[in-house]
């Protein structure tokens, strides 16, 4: 992990760090960067660069830790006629 500097993320001051897999063989990514909020230590942004060179950036603008989530939000109903395979 190496520091990469500071960045304003959605009006929040952050410090960034680059992450590199220990082994490049079969690694799911080439590099990643994570931007951590200076005031509350939450992740505000992360960037993943795939081995193909494709870079994906995710910015978290409204994070609420320990938010209450209705358990029904995770209920899956198998559609009629679908074949279910259990392993």
PDB file of N, CA and C in Angstrom:
ATOM      1  N   UNK A   1       0.855  -1.159   0.000  1.00  0.00           N
ATOM      2  CA  UNK A   1       0.000   0.000   0.000  1.00  0.00           C
ATOM      3  C   UNK A   1       0.905   1.228   0.000  1.00  0.00           C
ATOM      4  N   UNK A   2       0.628   2.129  -0.943  1.00  0.00           N
ATOM      5  CA  UNK A   2       1.424   3.350  -1.061  1.00  0.00           C
ATOM      6  C   UNK A   2       0.506   4.563  -1.084  1.00  0.00           C
ATOM      7  N   UNK A   3       0.841   5.631  -0.366  1.00  0.00           N
ATOM      8  CA  UNK A   3       0.034   6.846  -0.426  1.00  0.00           C
ATOM      9  C   UNK A   3       0.139   7.491  -1.809  1.00  0.00           C
ATOM     10  N   UNK A   4      -0.992   8.025  -2.293  1.00  0.00           N
ATOM     11  CA  UNK A   4      -0.993   8.675  -3.615  1.00  0.00           C
ATOM     12  C   UNK A   4      -1.408  10.137  -3.561  1.00  0.00           C
ATOM     13  N   UNK A   5      -1.681  10.658  -2.369  1.00  0.00           N
ATOM     14  CA  UNK A   5      -2.010  12.073  -2.273  1.00  0.00           C
ATOM     15  C   UNK A   5      -3.398  12.319  -1.728  1.00  0.00           C
ATOM     16  N   UNK A   6      -3.908  13.515  -2.026  1.00  0.00           N
ATOM     17  CA  UNK A   6      -5.213  13.929  -1.527  1.00  0.00           C
ATOM     18  C   UNK A   6      -6.156  14.173  -2.692  1.00  0.00           C
ATOM     19  N   UNK A   7      -7.451  14.132  -2.393  1.00  0.00           N
ATOM     20  CA  UNK A   7      -8.467  14.350  -3.422  1.00  0.00           C
ATOM     21  C   UNK A   7      -9.741  14.827  -2.746  1.00  0.00           C
ATOM     22  N   UNK A   8     -10.415  15.807  -3.364  1.00  0.00           N
ATOM     23  CA  UNK A   8     -11.732  16.230  -2.906  1.00  0.00           C
ATOM     24  C   UNK A   8     -12.745  15.284  -3.547  1.00  0.00           C
ATOM     25  N   UNK A   9     -13.472  14.538  -2.726  1.00  0.00           N
ATOM     26  CA  UNK A   9     -14.481  13.608  -3.232  1.00  0.00           C
ATOM     27  C   UNK A   9     -15.840  14.080  -2.728  1.00  0.00           C
ATOM     28  N   UNK A  10     -16.634  14.631  -3.625  1.00  0.00           N
ATOM     29  CA  UNK A  10     -17.976  15.126  -3.288  1.00  0.00           C
ATOM     30  C   UNK A  10     -17.930  16.095  -2.108  1.00  0.00           C
ATOM     31  N   UNK A  11     -16.932  16.990  -2.117  1.00  0.00           N
ATOM     32  CA  UNK A  11     -16.820  17.997  -1.073  1.00  0.00           C
ATOM     33  C   UNK A  11     -16.146  17.522   0.202  1.00  0.00           C
ATOM     34  N   UNK A  12     -15.620  16.304   0.185  1.00  0.00           N
ATOM     35  CA  UNK A  12     -14.950  15.741   1.361  1.00  0.00           C
ATOM     36  C   UNK A  12     -13.457  15.605   1.087  1.00  0.00           C
ATOM     37  N   UNK A  13     -12.627  16.010   2.040  1.00  0.00           N
ATOM     38  CA  UNK A  13     -11.175  15.863   1.913  1.00  0.00           C
ATOM     39  C   UNK A  13     -10.807  14.408   2.181  1.00  0.00           C
ATOM     40  N   UNK A  14     -10.019  13.828   1.275  1.00  0.00           N
ATOM     41  CA  UNK A  14      -9.611  12.432   1.435  1.00  0.00           C
ATOM     42  C   UNK A  14      -8.123  12.265   1.156  1.00  0.00           C
ATOM     43  N   UNK A  15      -7.592  11.162   1.639  1.00  0.00           N
ATOM     44  CA  UNK A  15      -6.238  10.724   1.300  1.00  0.00           C
ATOM     45  C   UNK A  15      -6.365   9.406   0.556  1.00  0.00           C
ATOM     46  N   UNK A  16      -5.537   9.228  -0.480  1.00  0.00           N
ATOM     47  CA  UNK A  16      -5.612   8.022  -1.291  1.00  0.00           C
ATOM     48  C   UNK A  16      -4.430   7.097  -1.096  1.00  0.00           C
ATOM     49  N   UNK A  17      -4.697   5.816  -1.323  1.00  0.00           N
ATOM     50  CA  UNK A  17      -3.667   4.786  -1.215  1.00  0.00           C
ATOM     51  C   UNK A  17      -3.819   3.817  -2.381  1.00  0.00           C
ATOM     52  N   UNK A  18      -2.697   3.427  -2.966  1.00  0.00           N
ATOM     53  CA  UNK A  18      -2.698   2.457  -4.057  1.00  0.00           C
ATOM     54  C   UNK A  18      -2.444   1.069  -3.490  1.00  0.00           C
ATOM     55  N   UNK A  19      -3.207   0.108  -3.984  1.00  0.00           N
ATOM     56  CA  UNK A  19      -3.068  -1.285  -3.575  1.00  0.00           C
ATOM     57  C   UNK A  19      -2.643  -2.103  -4.783  1.00  0.00           C
ATOM     58  N   UNK A  20      -1.692  -3.003  -4.585  1.00  0.00           N
ATOM     59  CA  UNK A  20      -1.187  -3.856  -5.665  1.00  0.00           C
ATOM     60  C   UNK A  20      -1.225  -5.297  -5.165  1.00  0.00           C
ATOM     61  N   UNK A  21      -1.738  -6.229  -5.981  1.00  0.00           N
ATOM     62  CA  UNK A  21      -1.771  -7.630  -5.538  1.00  0.00           C
ATOM     63  C   UNK A  21      -0.363  -8.145  -5.221  1.00  0.00           C
ATOM     64  N   UNK A  22      -0.260  -9.017  -4.223  1.00  0.00           N
ATOM     65  CA  UNK A  22       1.037  -9.602  -3.870  1.00  0.00           C
ATOM     66  C   UNK A  22       1.579 -10.433  -5.022  1.00  0.00           C
ATOM     67  N   UNK A  23       0.685 -11.145  -5.698  1.00  0.00           N
ATOM     68  CA  UNK A  23       1.084 -11.963  -6.838  1.00  0.00           C
ATOM     69  C   UNK A  23       0.262 -11.544  -8.044  1.00  0.00           C
ATOM     70  N   UNK A  24       0.924 -11.215  -9.136  1.00  0.00           N
ATOM     71  CA  UNK A  24       0.199 -10.789 -10.335  1.00  0.00           C
ATOM     72  C   UNK A  24      -0.433 -11.969 -11.063  1.00  0.00           C
ATOM     73  N   UNK A  25       0.072 -13.177 -10.805  1.00  0.00           N
ATOM     74  CA  UNK A  25      -0.480 -14.371 -11.440  1.00  0.00           C
ATOM     75  C   UNK A  25      -1.904 -14.592 -10.935  1.00  0.00           C
ATOM     76  N   UNK A  26      -2.845 -14.626 -11.855  1.00  0.00           N
ATOM     77  CA  UNK A  26      -4.264 -14.848 -11.543  1.00  0.00           C
ATOM     78  C   UNK A  26      -4.875 -13.770 -10.653  1.00  0.00           C
ATOM     79  N   UNK A  27      -4.278 -12.602 -10.595  1.00  0.00           N
ATOM     80  CA  UNK A  27      -4.832 -11.511  -9.790  1.00  0.00           C
ATOM     81  C   UNK A  27      -6.091 -10.979 -10.469  1.00  0.00           C
ATOM     82  N   UNK A  28      -7.131 -10.651  -9.691  1.00  0.00           N
ATOM     83  CA  UNK A  28      -8.365 -10.139 -10.281  1.00  0.00           C
ATOM     84  C   UNK A  28      -8.255  -8.687 -10.758  1.00  0.00           C
ATOM     85  N   UNK A  29      -7.160  -8.008 -10.407  1.00  0.00           N
ATOM     86  CA  UNK A  29      -6.957  -6.625 -10.833  1.00  0.00           C
ATOM     87  C   UNK A  29      -5.462  -6.329 -10.874  1.00  0.00           C
ATOM     88  N   UNK A  30      -5.102  -5.277 -11.613  1.00  0.00           N
ATOM     89  CA  UNK A  30      -3.695  -4.866 -11.690  1.00  0.00           C
ATOM     90  C   UNK A  30      -3.340  -3.945 -10.531  1.00  0.00           C
ATOM     91  N   UNK A  31      -4.181  -2.921 -10.313  1.00  0.00           N
ATOM     92  CA  UNK A  31      -4.006  -2.003  -9.187  1.00  0.00           C
ATOM     93  C   UNK A  31      -5.375  -1.534  -8.713  1.00  0.00           C
ATOM     94  N   UNK A  32      -5.400  -1.019  -7.507  1.00  0.00           N
ATOM     95  CA  UNK A  32      -6.613  -0.406  -6.973  1.00  0.00           C
ATOM     96  C   UNK A  32      -6.179   0.805  -6.166  1.00  0.00           C
ATOM     97  N   UNK A  33      -7.046   1.790  -6.111  1.00  0.00           N
ATOM     98  CA  UNK A  33      -6.798   2.964  -5.273  1.00  0.00           C
ATOM     99  C   UNK A  33      -8.033   3.168  -4.410  1.00  0.00           C
ATOM    100  N   UNK A  34      -7.811   3.491  -3.167  1.00  0.00           N
ATOM    101  CA  UNK A  34      -8.911   3.737  -2.246  1.00  0.00           C
ATOM    102  C   UNK A  34      -8.709   5.120  -1.635  1.00  0.00           C
ATOM    103  N   UNK A  35      -9.802   5.896  -1.574  1.00  0.00           N
ATOM    104  CA  UNK A  35      -9.755   7.262  -1.048  1.00  0.00           C
ATOM    105  C   UNK A  35     -10.550   7.289   0.250  1.00  0.00           C
ATOM    106  N   UNK A  36      -9.864   7.627   1.350  1.00  0.00           N
ATOM    107  CA  UNK A  36     -10.443   7.553   2.688  1.00  0.00           C
ATOM    108  C   UNK A  36     -10.660   8.955   3.246  1.00  0.00           C
ATOM    109  N   UNK A  37     -11.876   9.187   3.753  1.00  0.00           N
ATOM    110  CA  UNK A  37     -12.273  10.483   4.300  1.00  0.00           C
ATOM    111  C   UNK A  37     -11.380  10.863   5.483  1.00  0.00           C
ATOM    112  N   UNK A  38     -10.854  12.086   5.441  1.00  0.00           N
ATOM    113  CA  UNK A  38      -9.973  12.566   6.508  1.00  0.00           C
ATOM    114  C   UNK A  38     -10.692  12.717   7.850  1.00  0.00           C
ATOM    115  N   UNK A  39     -11.994  13.020   7.827  1.00  0.00           N
ATOM    116  CA  UNK A  39     -12.685  13.311   9.088  1.00  0.00           C
ATOM    117  C   UNK A  39     -13.349  12.103   9.738  1.00  0.00           C
ATOM    118  N   UNK A  40     -13.827  11.135   8.955  1.00  0.00           N
ATOM    119  CA  UNK A  40     -14.519  10.006   9.589  1.00  0.00           C
ATOM    120  C   UNK A  40     -13.987   8.634   9.165  1.00  0.00           C
ATOM    121  N   UNK A  41     -12.920   8.613   8.367  1.00  0.00           N
ATOM    122  CA  UNK A  41     -12.229   7.379   7.960  1.00  0.00           C
ATOM    123  C   UNK A  41     -13.080   6.409   7.140  1.00  0.00           C
ATOM    124  N   UNK A  42     -14.146   6.913   6.499  1.00  0.00           N
ATOM    125  CA  UNK A  42     -14.924   6.035   5.626  1.00  0.00           C
ATOM    126  C   UNK A  42     -14.362   6.096   4.210  1.00  0.00           C
ATOM    127  N   UNK A  43     -14.555   5.029   3.475  1.00  0.00           N
ATOM    128  CA  UNK A  43     -14.126   5.002   2.077  1.00  0.00           C
ATOM    129  C   UNK A  43     -15.093   5.857   1.279  1.00  0.00           C
ATOM    130  N   UNK A  44     -14.569   6.826   0.546  1.00  0.00           N
ATOM    131  CA  UNK A  44     -15.403   7.719  -0.267  1.00  0.00           C
ATOM    132  C   UNK A  44     -15.332   7.386  -1.752  1.00  0.00           C
ATOM    133  N   UNK A  45     -14.227   6.762  -2.165  1.00  0.00           N
ATOM    134  CA  UNK A  45     -14.078   6.417  -3.582  1.00  0.00           C
ATOM    135  C   UNK A  45     -13.061   5.297  -3.701  1.00  0.00           C
ATOM    136  N   UNK A  46     -13.292   4.413  -4.689  1.00  0.00           N
ATOM    137  CA  UNK A  46     -12.254   3.444  -5.014  1.00  0.00           C
ATOM    138  C   UNK A  46     -12.204   3.256  -6.514  1.00  0.00           C
ATOM    139  N   UNK A  47     -11.025   2.950  -6.995  1.00  0.00           N
ATOM    140  CA  UNK A  47     -10.774   2.776  -8.424  1.00  0.00           C
ATOM    141  C   UNK A  47     -10.042   1.453  -8.603  1.00  0.00           C
ATOM    142  N   UNK A  48     -10.512   0.671  -9.545  1.00  0.00           N
ATOM    143  CA  UNK A  48      -9.867  -0.609  -9.829  1.00  0.00           C
ATOM    144  C   UNK A  48      -9.434  -0.602 -11.285  1.00  0.00           C
ATOM    145  N   UNK A  49      -8.170  -0.910 -11.529  1.00  0.00           N
ATOM    146  CA  UNK A  49      -7.659  -1.047 -12.889  1.00  0.00           C
ATOM    147  C   UNK A  49      -7.454  -2.531 -13.139  1.00  0.00           C
ATOM    148  N   UNK A  50      -8.193  -3.043 -14.121  1.00  0.00           N
ATOM    149  CA  UNK A  50      -8.098  -4.459 -14.451  1.00  0.00           C
ATOM    150  C   UNK A  50      -6.807  -4.732 -15.209  1.00  0.00           C
ATOM    151  N   UNK A  51      -6.435  -5.991 -15.302  1.00  0.00           N
ATOM    152  CA  UNK A  51      -5.216  -6.355 -16.023  1.00  0.00           C
ATOM    153  C   UNK A  51      -5.325  -6.001 -17.500  1.00  0.00           C
ATOM    154  N   UNK A  52      -6.557  -5.863 -18.017  1.00  0.00           N
ATOM    155  CA  UNK A  52      -6.764  -5.472 -19.415  1.00  0.00           C
ATOM    156  C   UNK A  52      -6.552  -3.976 -19.630  1.00  0.00           C
ATOM    157  N   UNK A  53      -6.452  -3.217 -18.531  1.00  0.00           N
ATOM    158  CA  UNK A  53      -6.288  -1.770 -18.626  1.00  0.00           C
ATOM    159  C   UNK A  53      -7.570  -0.999 -18.370  1.00  0.00           C
ATOM    160  N   UNK A  54      -8.706  -1.695 -18.317  1.00  0.00           N
ATOM    161  CA  UNK A  54      -9.985  -1.035 -18.047  1.00  0.00           C
ATOM    162  C   UNK A  54      -9.986  -0.535 -16.603  1.00  0.00           C
ATOM    163  N   UNK A  55     -10.375   0.735 -16.424  1.00  0.00           N
ATOM    164  CA  UNK A  55     -10.395   1.340 -15.087  1.00  0.00           C
ATOM    165  C   UNK A  55     -11.838   1.635 -14.693  1.00  0.00           C
ATOM    166  N   UNK A  56     -12.212   1.212 -13.505  1.00  0.00           N
ATOM    167  CA  UNK A  56     -13.560   1.453 -12.990  1.00  0.00           C
ATOM    168  C   UNK A  56     -13.446   2.294 -11.720  1.00  0.00           C
ATOM    169  N   UNK A  57     -14.284   3.323 -11.644  1.00  0.00           N
ATOM    170  CA  UNK A  57     -14.280   4.207 -10.481  1.00  0.00           C
ATOM    171  C   UNK A  57     -15.653   4.179  -9.833  1.00  0.00           C
ATOM    172  N   UNK A  58     -15.684   3.989  -8.520  1.00  0.00           N
ATOM    173  CA  UNK A  58     -16.931   4.006  -7.757  1.00  0.00           C
ATOM    174  C   UNK A  58     -16.799   5.093  -6.702  1.00  0.00           C
ATOM    175  N   UNK A  59     -17.756   6.022  -6.716  1.00  0.00           N
ATOM    176  CA  UNK A  59     -17.753   7.129  -5.753  1.00  0.00           C
ATOM    177  C   UNK A  59     -18.963   6.963  -4.835  1.00  0.00           C
ATOM    178  N   UNK A  60     -18.709   6.934  -3.534  1.00  0.00           N
ATOM    179  CA  UNK A  60     -19.769   6.770  -2.543  1.00  0.00           C
ATOM    180  C   UNK A  60     -20.143   8.148  -2.012  1.00  0.00           C
ATOM    181  N   UNK A  61     -21.327   8.629  -2.395  1.00  0.00           N
ATOM    182  CA  UNK A  61     -21.713   9.995  -2.041  1.00  0.00           C
ATOM    183  C   UNK A  61     -22.693  10.070  -0.876  1.00  0.00           C
ATOM    184  N   UNK A  62     -23.381   8.988  -0.572  1.00  0.00           N
ATOM    185  CA  UNK A  62     -24.312   9.031   0.565  1.00  0.00           C
ATOM    186  C   UNK A  62     -24.239   7.704   1.313  1.00  0.00           C
ATOM    187  N   UNK A  63     -23.192   7.549   2.059  1.00  0.00           N
ATOM    188  CA  UNK A  63     -22.955   6.327   2.822  1.00  0.00           C
ATOM    189  C   UNK A  63     -23.528   6.476   4.221  1.00  0.00           C
ATOM    190  N   UNK A  64     -24.319   5.493   4.650  1.00  0.00           N
ATOM    191  CA  UNK A  64     -24.862   5.508   6.007  1.00  0.00           C
ATOM    192  C   UNK A  64     -24.493   4.187   6.673  1.00  0.00           C
ATOM    193  N   UNK A  65     -23.512   4.201   7.574  1.00  0.00           N
ATOM    194  CA  UNK A  65     -23.108   2.949   8.220  1.00  0.00           C
ATOM    195  C   UNK A  65     -24.223   2.384   9.095  1.00  0.00           C
ATOM    196  N   UNK A  66     -24.296   1.071   9.148  1.00  0.00           N
ATOM    197  CA  UNK A  66     -25.272   0.355   9.980  1.00  0.00           C
ATOM    198  C   UNK A  66     -26.713   0.743   9.680  1.00  0.00           C
ATOM    199  N   UNK A  67     -26.994   1.038   8.421  1.00  0.00           N
ATOM    200  CA  UNK A  67     -28.352   1.408   8.027  1.00  0.00           C
ATOM    201  C   UNK A  67     -29.291   0.219   8.223  1.00  0.00           C
ATOM    202  N   UNK A  68     -30.505   0.498   8.615  1.00  0.00           N
ATOM    203  CA  UNK A  68     -31.506  -0.552   8.768  1.00  0.00           C
ATOM    204  C   UNK A  68     -32.037  -0.902   7.378  1.00  0.00           C
ATOM    205  N   UNK A  69     -31.993  -2.194   7.058  1.00  0.00           N
ATOM    206  CA  UNK A  69     -32.459  -2.670   5.758  1.00  0.00           C
ATOM    207  C   UNK A  69     -33.550  -3.700   5.999  1.00  0.00           C
ATOM    208  N   UNK A  70     -34.668  -3.518   5.330  1.00  0.00           N
ATOM    209  CA  UNK A  70     -35.775  -4.464   5.439  1.00  0.00           C
ATOM    210  C   UNK A  70     -35.328  -5.815   4.891  1.00  0.00           C
ATOM    211  N   UNK A  71     -35.416  -6.886   5.680  1.00  0.00           N
ATOM    212  CA  UNK A  71     -34.979  -8.211   5.211  1.00  0.00           C
ATOM    213  C   UNK A  71     -35.681  -8.651   3.929  1.00  0.00           C
ATOM    214  N   UNK A  72     -36.871  -8.122   3.679  1.00  0.00           N
ATOM    215  CA  UNK A  72     -37.596  -8.479   2.450  1.00  0.00           C
ATOM    216  C   UNK A  72     -36.898  -7.958   1.201  1.00  0.00           C
ATOM    217  N   UNK A  73     -35.970  -7.022   1.369  1.00  0.00           N
ATOM    218  CA  UNK A  73     -35.229  -6.502   0.215  1.00  0.00           C
ATOM    219  C   UNK A  73     -34.336  -7.575  -0.390  1.00  0.00           C
ATOM    220  N   UNK A  74     -34.066  -8.651   0.360  1.00  0.00           N
ATOM    221  CA  UNK A  74     -33.168  -9.697  -0.111  1.00  0.00           C
ATOM    222  C   UNK A  74     -33.879 -11.022  -0.368  1.00  0.00           C
ATOM    223  N   UNK A  75     -35.202 -10.992  -0.449  1.00  0.00           N
ATOM    224  CA  UNK A  75     -35.964 -12.208  -0.720  1.00  0.00           C
ATOM    225  C   UNK A  75     -36.026 -12.415  -2.222  1.00  0.00           C
ATOM    226  N   UNK A  76     -35.681 -13.631  -2.649  1.00  0.00           N
ATOM    227  CA  UNK A  76     -35.732 -13.966  -4.069  1.00  0.00           C
ATOM    228  C   UNK A  76     -36.847 -14.969  -4.285  1.00  0.00           C
ATOM    229  N   UNK A  77     -37.729 -14.676  -5.217  1.00  0.00           N
ATOM    230  CA  UNK A  77     -38.800 -15.589  -5.586  1.00  0.00           C
ATOM    231  C   UNK A  77     -38.462 -16.169  -6.943  1.00  0.00           C
ATOM    232  N   UNK A  78     -38.418 -17.485  -7.000  1.00  0.00           N
ATOM    233  CA  UNK A  78     -38.093 -18.160  -8.257  1.00  0.00           C
ATOM    234  C   UNK A  78     -39.242 -17.940  -9.226  1.00  0.00           C
ATOM    235  N   UNK A  79     -38.948 -17.445 -10.430  1.00  0.00           N
ATOM    236  CA  UNK A  79     -40.004 -17.223 -11.418  1.00  0.00           C
ATOM    237  C   UNK A  79     -40.668 -18.544 -11.814  1.00  0.00           C
ATOM    238  N   UNK A  80     -41.945 -18.476 -12.114  1.00  0.00           N
ATOM    239  CA  UNK A  80     -42.683 -19.658 -12.555  1.00  0.00           C
ATOM    240  C   UNK A  80     -42.006 -20.257 -13.782  1.00  0.00           C
ATOM    241  N   UNK A  81     -41.852 -21.571 -13.779  1.00  0.00           N
ATOM    242  CA  UNK A  81     -41.256 -22.260 -14.922  1.00  0.00           C
ATOM    243  C   UNK A  81     -39.741 -22.335 -14.890  1.00  0.00           C
ATOM    244  N   UNK A  82     -39.117 -21.671 -13.929  1.00  0.00           N
ATOM    245  CA  UNK A  82     -37.650 -21.699 -13.852  1.00  0.00           C
ATOM    246  C   UNK A  82     -37.197 -23.025 -13.251  1.00  0.00           C
ATOM    247  N   UNK A  83     -36.067 -23.514 -13.715  1.00  0.00           N
ATOM    248  CA  UNK A  83     -35.495 -24.754 -13.196  1.00  0.00           C
ATOM    249  C   UNK A  83     -34.502 -24.388 -12.094  1.00  0.00           C
ATOM    250  N   UNK A  84     -34.649 -25.000 -10.940  1.00  0.00           N
ATOM    251  CA  UNK A  84     -33.764 -24.736  -9.809  1.00  0.00           C
ATOM    252  C   UNK A  84     -32.726 -25.845  -9.735  1.00  0.00           C
ATOM    253  N   UNK A  85     -31.458 -25.463  -9.726  1.00  0.00           N
ATOM    254  CA  UNK A  85     -30.362 -26.425  -9.617  1.00  0.00           C
ATOM    255  C   UNK A  85     -29.668 -26.168  -8.288  1.00  0.00           C
ATOM    256  N   UNK A  86     -29.672 -27.161  -7.415  1.00  0.00           N
ATOM    257  CA  UNK A  86     -29.008 -27.015  -6.117  1.00  0.00           C
ATOM    258  C   UNK A  86     -27.692 -27.751  -6.142  1.00  0.00           C
ATOM    259  N   UNK A  87     -26.665 -27.149  -5.557  1.00  0.00           N
ATOM    260  CA  UNK A  87     -25.337 -27.775  -5.528  1.00  0.00           C
ATOM    261  C   UNK A  87     -24.884 -27.975  -4.128  1.00  0.00           C
TER     262      UNK A  87
END
